[in-house]
Amino acid sequence: MDARRLHPAGGMMRWLVLGPVWAWLLLFIAAPALIVLALSFSQAAASVPPYDPLVTWVGWWPSLHLLADNYVTLVQDDFYLDAALQSLLVASVSSVLCLLIGYPMALAIARAPERWRSLLLLLVMLPFWTGFLLRIVAWIGLLGDDGWINAVLLWSGLVGAPVHMLYTRFAMYVGIVYCYVPFMILPLYARLSKLDPALEEAAADLGAGPVGVFLSVTLPLSAPGIAAGLALVFMPAVGEYVIPELMGGPSAQTIGRALWNEFFANHDWPMAAALANVMLVGLLLPLALLRAGQRRL
């Protein structure tokens, strides 16, 4: 017999607890997503708001106007395809760099004495206490032609002229990795800190060296943390706008910058909405693959 029939108050309590959560998701996630989806089937117009209405009234009868022109333009125009491919490349490289930098840091924190772990994690999260834009501006001051890094290089005699680093791909990757590496460290630490040391000791007793222990025990068991960290870095990095705009220069035409230009510079809200929807659908595929991989792990 259904437990809810035996205890009707339990079903009521369940709805009282989950009802606000569902209402929040519908109001602030589902509803905006539907609005953006509907807007993408409209057409830009010189009006306020700057798009043609989807529904017009002919007498007492509504007339629905759905146009797929924006999606056709996205497929036919190489500019948007290049921006999407460049965003995927930037996000992939940034995710790998964050993994290469974050894994040793997470492993070191997990292996540190327990009394030091809280302090080390606090140092990892400390940059979040400062504004995002302020941290980016600080890197602009460091990487500029007259910045501190070039000043040290010139003073030491390693270079004879300032090295141009700002407004390059190098500066863009530095900014993205710096901002997102904590998102890689935290899930990796959460996984590595739960590993049973007895497994590594057993592998060492069976003759495996430090590298063999790491490759055969530590790395495979930390795979769920790696997958979670890659997702936390890759997903926001694909749509990143601020860092490529401030540090990447004109050549860093990512999909985030293309979306911003359509929305604010061109005032083409329907095209921006279509671009956002395509980017969202494009991210759902790797997310689904990630979830399938986590289930196998």
GROMACS .gro file of N, CA and C in nm, residues 81-99 168-181 184 229-245 247-257 279 283:
model
  192
   81LEU      N    1   3.009   3.043  -3.660
   81LEU     CA    2   3.074   2.912  -3.648
   81LEU      C    3   3.217   2.927  -3.597
   82ASP      N    4   3.289   3.026  -3.649
   82ASP     CA    5   3.425   3.050  -3.603
   82ASP      C    6   3.426   3.090  -3.455
   83ALA      N    7   3.329   3.173  -3.415
   83ALA     CA    8   3.323   3.214  -3.275
   83ALA      C    9   3.293   3.094  -3.184
   84ALA      N   10   3.205   3.005  -3.228
   84ALA     CA   11   3.173   2.887  -3.148
   84ALA      C   12   3.293   2.795  -3.136
   85LEU      N   13   3.362   2.771  -3.249
   85LEU     CA   14   3.480   2.684  -3.246
   85LEU      C   15   3.590   2.744  -3.161
   86GLN      N   16   3.607   2.876  -3.169
   86GLN     CA   17   3.710   2.940  -3.088
   86GLN      C   18   3.676   2.933  -2.940
   87SER      N   19   3.547   2.945  -2.907
   87SER     CA   20   3.507   2.934  -2.767
   87SER      C   21   3.531   2.793  -2.714
   88LEU      N   22   3.499   2.692  -2.797
   88LEU     CA   23   3.524   2.554  -2.755
   88LEU      C   24   3.673   2.529  -2.736
   89LEU      N   25   3.756   2.585  -2.824
   89LEU     CA   26   3.901   2.569  -2.811
   89LEU      C   27   3.951   2.636  -2.684
   90VAL      N   28   3.906   2.759  -2.659
   90VAL     CA   29   3.950   2.832  -2.539
   90VAL      C   30   3.906   2.759  -2.413
   91ALA      N   31   3.783   2.711  -2.411
   91ALA     CA   32   3.734   2.640  -2.293
   91ALA      C   33   3.809   2.508  -2.272
   92SER      N   34   3.838   2.437  -2.380
   92SER     CA   35   3.909   2.309  -2.368
   92SER      C   36   4.052   2.330  -2.318
   93VAL      N   37   4.124   2.424  -2.378
   93VAL     CA   38   4.261   2.450  -2.334
   93VAL      C   39   4.263   2.500  -2.190
   94SER      N   40   4.170   2.588  -2.156
   94SER     CA   41   4.165   2.639  -2.019
   94SER      C   42   4.135   2.528  -1.920
   95SER      N   43   4.046   2.436  -1.955
   95SER     CA   44   4.012   2.325  -1.866
   95SER      C   45   4.132   2.234  -1.842
   96VAL      N   46   4.207   2.205  -1.950
   96VAL     CA   47   4.326   2.120  -1.935
   96VAL      C   48   4.431   2.190  -1.850
   97LEU      N   49   4.452   2.319  -1.873
   97LEU     CA   50   4.549   2.393  -1.793
   97LEU      C   51   4.508   2.398  -1.646
   98CYS      N   52   4.380   2.419  -1.621
   98CYS     CA   53   4.332   2.418  -1.482
   98CYS      C   54   4.353   2.282  -1.418
   99LEU      N   55   4.334   2.174  -1.495
   99LEU     CA   56   4.356   2.040  -1.441
   99LEU      C   57   4.503   2.018  -1.409
  168THR      N   58   4.667   3.941  -2.579
  168THR     CA   59   4.707   3.824  -2.656
  168THR      C   60   4.633   3.703  -2.601
  169ARG      N   61   4.644   3.591  -2.672
  169ARG     CA   62   4.584   3.467  -2.623
  169ARG      C   63   4.649   3.423  -2.492
  170PHE      N   64   4.777   3.448  -2.479
  170PHE     CA   65   4.846   3.413  -2.356
  170PHE      C   66   4.781   3.483  -2.236
  171ALA      N   67   4.758   3.615  -2.249
  171ALA     CA   68   4.696   3.690  -2.139
  171ALA      C   69   4.554   3.640  -2.113
  172MET      N   70   4.482   3.605  -2.219
  172MET     CA   71   4.345   3.555  -2.201
  172MET      C   72   4.344   3.424  -2.123
  173TYR      N   73   4.435   3.333  -2.159
  173TYR     CA   74   4.442   3.205  -2.087
  173TYR      C   75   4.486   3.226  -1.943
  174VAL      N   76   4.578   3.319  -1.921
  174VAL     CA   77   4.620   3.347  -1.784
  174VAL      C   78   4.501   3.394  -1.700
  175GLY      N   79   4.422   3.485  -1.755
  175GLY     CA   80   4.307   3.535  -1.681
  175GLY      C   81   4.203   3.428  -1.654
  176ILE      N   82   4.173   3.345  -1.755
  176ILE     CA   83   4.070   3.241  -1.737
  176ILE      C   84   4.118   3.136  -1.637
  177VAL      N   85   4.243   3.090  -1.651
  177VAL     CA   86   4.294   2.988  -1.560
  177VAL      C   87   4.301   3.042  -1.418
  178TYR      N   88   4.345   3.164  -1.403
  178TYR     CA   89   4.353   3.223  -1.268
  178TYR      C   90   4.215   3.230  -1.203
  179CYS      N   91   4.114   3.266  -1.279
  179CYS     CA   92   3.981   3.283  -1.221
  179CYS      C   93   3.909   3.152  -1.196
  180TYR      N   94   3.938   3.049  -1.278
  180TYR     CA   95   3.861   2.925  -1.270
  180TYR      C   96   3.934   2.809  -1.205
  181VAL      N   97   4.063   2.822  -1.176
  181VAL     CA   98   4.135   2.708  -1.118
  181VAL      C   99   4.080   2.668  -0.981
  184MET      N  100   3.839   2.390  -1.011
  184MET     CA  101   3.900   2.260  -1.035
  184MET      C  102   3.955   2.201  -0.906
  229GLY      N  103   3.545   1.871  -1.193
  229GLY     CA  104   3.624   1.993  -1.211
  229GLY      C  105   3.626   2.040  -1.355
  230LEU      N  106   3.639   1.946  -1.450
  230LEU     CA  107   3.636   1.984  -1.591
  230LEU      C  108   3.503   2.046  -1.629
  231ALA      N  109   3.394   1.992  -1.575
  231ALA     CA  110   3.263   2.049  -1.606
  231ALA      C  111   3.249   2.189  -1.547
  232LEU      N  112   3.295   2.208  -1.424
  232LEU     CA  113   3.282   2.339  -1.359
  232LEU      C  114   3.366   2.446  -1.427
  233VAL      N  115   3.473   2.406  -1.494
  233VAL     CA  116   3.557   2.503  -1.565
  233VAL      C  117   3.510   2.521  -1.709
  234PHE      N  118   3.482   2.410  -1.776
  234PHE     CA  119   3.450   2.416  -1.919
  234PHE      C  120   3.320   2.492  -1.946
  235MET      N  121   3.216   2.463  -1.867
  235MET     CA  122   3.085   2.522  -1.896
  235MET      C  123   3.088   2.675  -1.890
  236PRO      N  124   3.136   2.738  -1.782
  236PRO     CA  125   3.137   2.885  -1.784
  236PRO      C  126   3.242   2.944  -1.878
  237ALA      N  127   3.351   2.870  -1.902
  237ALA     CA  128   3.456   2.924  -1.989
  237ALA      C  129   3.410   2.936  -2.133
  238VAL      N  130   3.318   2.849  -2.176
  238VAL     CA  131   3.268   2.857  -2.314
  238VAL      C  132   3.200   2.992  -2.340
  239GLY      N  133   3.121   3.037  -2.246
  239GLY     CA  134   3.049   3.163  -2.265
  239GLY      C  135   3.117   3.283  -2.202
  240GLU      N  136   3.243   3.271  -2.165
  240GLU     CA  137   3.314   3.381  -2.099
  240GLU      C  138   3.322   3.503  -2.191
  241TYR      N  139   3.290   3.618  -2.135
  241TYR     CA  140   3.294   3.743  -2.213
  241TYR      C  141   3.395   3.843  -2.158
  242VAL      N  142   3.396   3.861  -2.027
  242VAL     CA  143   3.473   3.970  -1.966
  242VAL      C  144   3.622   3.952  -1.991
  243ILE      N  145   3.675   3.832  -1.966
  243ILE     CA  146   3.820   3.811  -1.978
  243ILE      C  147   3.866   3.822  -2.123
  244PRO      N  148   3.801   3.758  -2.222
  244PRO     CA  149   3.844   3.781  -2.360
  244PRO      C  150   3.832   3.926  -2.404
  245GLU      N  151   3.732   3.997  -2.353
  245GLU     CA  152   3.713   4.137  -2.391
  245GLU      C  153   3.823   4.226  -2.335
  247MET      N  154   4.125   4.122  -2.187
  247MET     CA  155   4.263   4.075  -2.193
  247MET      C  156   4.298   4.007  -2.325
  248GLY      N  157   4.198   3.966  -2.403
  248GLY     CA  158   4.227   3.888  -2.522
  248GLY      C  159   4.254   3.967  -2.648
  249GLY      N  160   4.209   4.090  -2.653
  249GLY     CA  161   4.232   4.169  -2.773
  249GLY      C  162   4.129   4.142  -2.881
  250PRO      N  163   4.139   4.210  -2.994
  250PRO     CA  164   4.038   4.196  -3.101
  250PRO      C  165   4.031   4.057  -3.162
  251SER      N  166   4.139   3.980  -3.159
  251SER     CA  167   4.139   3.849  -3.224
  251SER      C  168   4.061   3.744  -3.146
  252ALA      N  169   4.034   3.770  -3.019
  252ALA     CA  170   3.963   3.673  -2.936
  252ALA      C  171   3.813   3.689  -2.954
  253GLN      N  172   3.763   3.651  -3.071
  253GLN     CA  173   3.621   3.664  -3.101
  253GLN      C  174   3.548   3.537  -3.055
  254THR      N  175   3.519   3.529  -2.929
  254THR     CA  176   3.450   3.414  -2.873
  254THR      C  177   3.299   3.432  -2.887
  255ILE      N  178   3.225   3.326  -2.855
  255ILE     CA  179   3.081   3.332  -2.870
  255ILE      C  180   3.019   3.427  -2.767
  256GLY      N  181   3.086   3.444  -2.653
  256GLY     CA  182   3.037   3.540  -2.554
  256GLY      C  183   3.044   3.683  -2.606
  257ARG      N  184   3.152   3.715  -2.673
  257ARG     CA  185   3.165   3.849  -2.730
  257ARG      C  186   3.068   3.869  -2.846
  279MET      N  187   2.408   2.790  -2.814
  279MET     CA  188   2.516   2.764  -2.720
  279MET      C  189   2.469   2.674  -2.606
  283LEU      N  190   2.601   2.288  -2.521
  283LEU     CA  191   2.660   2.249  -2.394
  283LEU      C  192   2.589   2.133  -2.329
   0.00000   0.00000   0.00000
